[in-house]
Amino acid sequence: MPRTRGEFDEYFDDFCATRLEVSPEAQALRDEAVQPRTWLPGKVPTPAIRAMLHERARDLLGVEVSDSDRRALRAFAARAKMGAALRPPQLRLIPSARHNPDD
């Protein structure tokens, strides 16, 4: 297990470059990956999601990212950051992050 952030970055980059592949299951979920239907990720604009995908994942899934996608991500991140700053601390996390499912 990597001990430092730098070691993790090297490990992650190597894994993505040499071992990440598209399984039949991943291919079946390709559209869901770039346009999630679940309640929270579903609020993220599809262009922003495309811009968030790891470069190797984009290559494997055949997802093109445009400058417009990157601008959408910056705009979404700015709105999310402002919204978080305006909320009380107890409302800044999504419910599943505040809740222990084993309780």
PDB file of C-alpha atoms in Angstrom:
ATOM      1  CA  MET A   1       0.000   0.000   0.000  1.00  0.00           C
ATOM      2  CA  PRO A   2       1.418   3.418  -0.916  1.00  0.00           C
ATOM      3  CA  ARG A   3       2.558   5.389   2.134  1.00  0.00           C
ATOM      4  CA  THR A   4       2.621   8.908   0.693  1.00  0.00           C
ATOM      5  CA  ARG A   5       0.458  10.917  -1.674  1.00  0.00           C
ATOM      6  CA  GLY A   6       3.256  10.842  -4.252  1.00  0.00           C
ATOM      7  CA  GLU A   7       3.530   7.055  -4.032  1.00  0.00           C
ATOM      8  CA  PHE A   8      -0.241   6.758  -4.348  1.00  0.00           C
ATOM      9  CA  ASP A   9      -0.252   9.012  -7.418  1.00  0.00           C
ATOM     10  CA  GLU A  10       2.412   6.816  -9.045  1.00  0.00           C
ATOM     11  CA  TYR A  11       0.506   3.650  -8.132  1.00  0.00           C
ATOM     12  CA  PHE A  12      -2.795   5.055  -9.411  1.00  0.00           C
ATOM     13  CA  ASP A  13      -1.317   6.323 -12.686  1.00  0.00           C
ATOM     14  CA  ASP A  14       0.411   2.992 -13.306  1.00  0.00           C
ATOM     15  CA  PHE A  15      -2.752   1.029 -12.499  1.00  0.00           C
ATOM     16  CA  CYS A  16      -4.869   3.157 -14.817  1.00  0.00           C
ATOM     17  CA  ALA A  17      -2.311   2.919 -17.621  1.00  0.00           C
ATOM     18  CA  THR A  18      -1.615  -0.810 -17.392  1.00  0.00           C
ATOM     19  CA  ARG A  19      -4.531  -2.592 -15.722  1.00  0.00           C
ATOM     20  CA  LEU A  20      -7.691  -0.555 -16.211  1.00  0.00           C
ATOM     21  CA  GLU A  21      -9.876  -2.082 -18.886  1.00  0.00           C
ATOM     22  CA  VAL A  22     -13.464  -1.990 -20.047  1.00  0.00           C
ATOM     23  CA  SER A  23     -15.399  -5.049 -18.975  1.00  0.00           C
ATOM     24  CA  PRO A  24     -18.745  -5.967 -20.533  1.00  0.00           C
ATOM     25  CA  GLU A  25     -20.364  -4.647 -17.345  1.00  0.00           C
ATOM     26  CA  ALA A  26     -18.534  -1.322 -17.629  1.00  0.00           C
ATOM     27  CA  GLN A  27     -19.549  -0.996 -21.268  1.00  0.00           C
ATOM     28  CA  ALA A  28     -23.163  -1.679 -20.300  1.00  0.00           C
ATOM     29  CA  LEU A  29     -22.975   1.129 -17.716  1.00  0.00           C
ATOM     30  CA  ARG A  30     -21.166   3.606 -19.992  1.00  0.00           C
ATOM     31  CA  ASP A  31     -24.187   5.856 -20.477  1.00  0.00           C
ATOM     32  CA  GLU A  32     -24.974   5.754 -16.746  1.00  0.00           C
ATOM     33  CA  ALA A  33     -21.391   6.833 -16.004  1.00  0.00           C
ATOM     34  CA  VAL A  34     -21.707  10.032 -18.012  1.00  0.00           C
ATOM     35  CA  GLN A  35     -25.363  10.723 -17.160  1.00  0.00           C
ATOM     36  CA  PRO A  36     -26.141   9.225 -13.724  1.00  0.00           C
ATOM     37  CA  ARG A  37     -29.754   8.685 -12.772  1.00  0.00           C
ATOM     38  CA  THR A  38     -29.199   8.487  -9.013  1.00  0.00           C
ATOM     39  CA  TRP A  39     -30.502  11.375  -6.948  1.00  0.00           C
ATOM     40  CA  LEU A  40     -27.315  13.259  -6.062  1.00  0.00           C
ATOM     41  CA  PRO A  41     -24.994  12.668  -9.046  1.00  0.00           C
ATOM     42  CA  GLY A  42     -28.042  13.218 -11.247  1.00  0.00           C
ATOM     43  CA  LYS A  43     -27.887  16.898 -10.291  1.00  0.00           C
ATOM     44  CA  VAL A  44     -24.411  17.266 -11.796  1.00  0.00           C
ATOM     45  CA  PRO A  45     -24.584  18.492 -15.414  1.00  0.00           C
ATOM     46  CA  THR A  46     -23.552  15.815 -17.914  1.00  0.00           C
ATOM     47  CA  PRO A  47     -20.834  18.054 -19.429  1.00  0.00           C
ATOM     48  CA  ALA A  48     -19.279  18.463 -15.961  1.00  0.00           C
ATOM     49  CA  ILE A  49     -19.331  14.697 -15.429  1.00  0.00           C
ATOM     50  CA  ARG A  50     -17.543  14.136 -18.746  1.00  0.00           C
ATOM     51  CA  ALA A  51     -14.865  16.605 -17.633  1.00  0.00           C
ATOM     52  CA  MET A  52     -14.453  14.771 -14.287  1.00  0.00           C
ATOM     53  CA  LEU A  53     -13.724  11.386 -15.849  1.00  0.00           C
ATOM     54  CA  HIS A  54     -10.139  10.192 -15.548  1.00  0.00           C
ATOM     55  CA  GLU A  55      -8.299  10.526 -18.870  1.00  0.00           C
ATOM     56  CA  ARG A  56      -7.797   6.763 -19.187  1.00  0.00           C
ATOM     57  CA  ALA A  57     -11.476   6.083 -18.428  1.00  0.00           C
ATOM     58  CA  ARG A  58     -12.459   8.620 -21.094  1.00  0.00           C
ATOM     59  CA  ASP A  59     -10.184   6.901 -23.602  1.00  0.00           C
ATOM     60  CA  LEU A  60     -11.506   3.440 -22.783  1.00  0.00           C
ATOM     61  CA  LEU A  61     -15.147   4.519 -22.872  1.00  0.00           C
ATOM     62  CA  GLY A  62     -14.727   6.681 -25.970  1.00  0.00           C
ATOM     63  CA  VAL A  63     -15.876   9.861 -24.221  1.00  0.00           C
ATOM     64  CA  GLU A  64     -14.798  13.140 -25.800  1.00  0.00           C
ATOM     65  CA  VAL A  65     -14.291  16.143 -23.507  1.00  0.00           C
ATOM     66  CA  SER A  66     -14.581  19.655 -24.889  1.00  0.00           C
ATOM     67  CA  ASP A  67     -13.578  23.062 -23.577  1.00  0.00           C
ATOM     68  CA  SER A  68     -17.287  23.633 -22.981  1.00  0.00           C
ATOM     69  CA  ASP A  69     -17.360  20.539 -20.726  1.00  0.00           C
ATOM     70  CA  ARG A  70     -14.431  21.906 -18.731  1.00  0.00           C
ATOM     71  CA  ARG A  71     -16.163  25.279 -18.358  1.00  0.00           C
ATOM     72  CA  ALA A  72     -19.318  23.495 -17.171  1.00  0.00           C
ATOM     73  CA  LEU A  73     -17.268  21.684 -14.526  1.00  0.00           C
ATOM     74  CA  ARG A  74     -15.678  24.929 -13.310  1.00  0.00           C
ATOM     75  CA  ALA A  75     -19.098  26.604 -13.109  1.00  0.00           C
ATOM     76  CA  PHE A  76     -20.655  23.643 -11.289  1.00  0.00           C
ATOM     77  CA  ALA A  77     -17.746  23.473  -8.828  1.00  0.00           C
ATOM     78  CA  ALA A  78     -18.040  27.208  -8.116  1.00  0.00           C
ATOM     79  CA  ARG A  79     -21.788  26.866  -7.433  1.00  0.00           C
ATOM     80  CA  ALA A  80     -21.228  23.815  -5.211  1.00  0.00           C
ATOM     81  CA  LYS A  81     -18.487  25.577  -3.266  1.00  0.00           C
ATOM     82  CA  MET A  82     -20.649  28.653  -2.732  1.00  0.00           C
ATOM     83  CA  GLY A  83     -23.631  26.527  -1.714  1.00  0.00           C
ATOM     84  CA  ALA A  84     -21.517  24.614   0.803  1.00  0.00           C
ATOM     85  CA  ALA A  85     -20.159  27.847   2.267  1.00  0.00           C
ATOM     86  CA  LEU A  86     -23.694  29.161   2.813  1.00  0.00           C
ATOM     87  CA  ARG A  87     -24.983  25.993   4.509  1.00  0.00           C
ATOM     88  CA  PRO A  88     -24.634  25.241   8.208  1.00  0.00           C
ATOM     89  CA  PRO A  89     -21.901  22.649   8.884  1.00  0.00           C
ATOM     90  CA  GLN A  90     -24.374  19.861   9.680  1.00  0.00           C
ATOM     91  CA  LEU A  91     -25.925  20.198   6.208  1.00  0.00           C
ATOM     92  CA  ARG A  92     -22.696  20.216   4.205  1.00  0.00           C
ATOM     93  CA  LEU A  93     -22.476  16.448   3.906  1.00  0.00           C
ATOM     94  CA  ILE A  94     -24.923  14.285   2.024  1.00  0.00           C
ATOM     95  CA  PRO A  95     -27.046  12.101   4.347  1.00  0.00           C
ATOM     96  CA  SER A  96     -25.179   8.888   3.540  1.00  0.00           C
ATOM     97  CA  ALA A  97     -21.910  10.579   4.553  1.00  0.00           C
ATOM     98  CA  ARG A  98     -23.388  11.595   7.921  1.00  0.00           C
ATOM     99  CA  HIS A  99     -25.003   8.214   8.577  1.00  0.00           C
ATOM    100  CA  ASN A 100     -23.309   4.999   9.672  1.00  0.00           C
ATOM    101  CA  PRO A 101     -25.182   2.228   7.800  1.00  0.00           C
ATOM    102  CA  ASP A 102     -24.148  -0.287  10.475  1.00  0.00           C
ATOM    103  CA  ASP A 103     -26.054   1.581  13.215  1.00  0.00           C
TER     104      ASP A 103
END
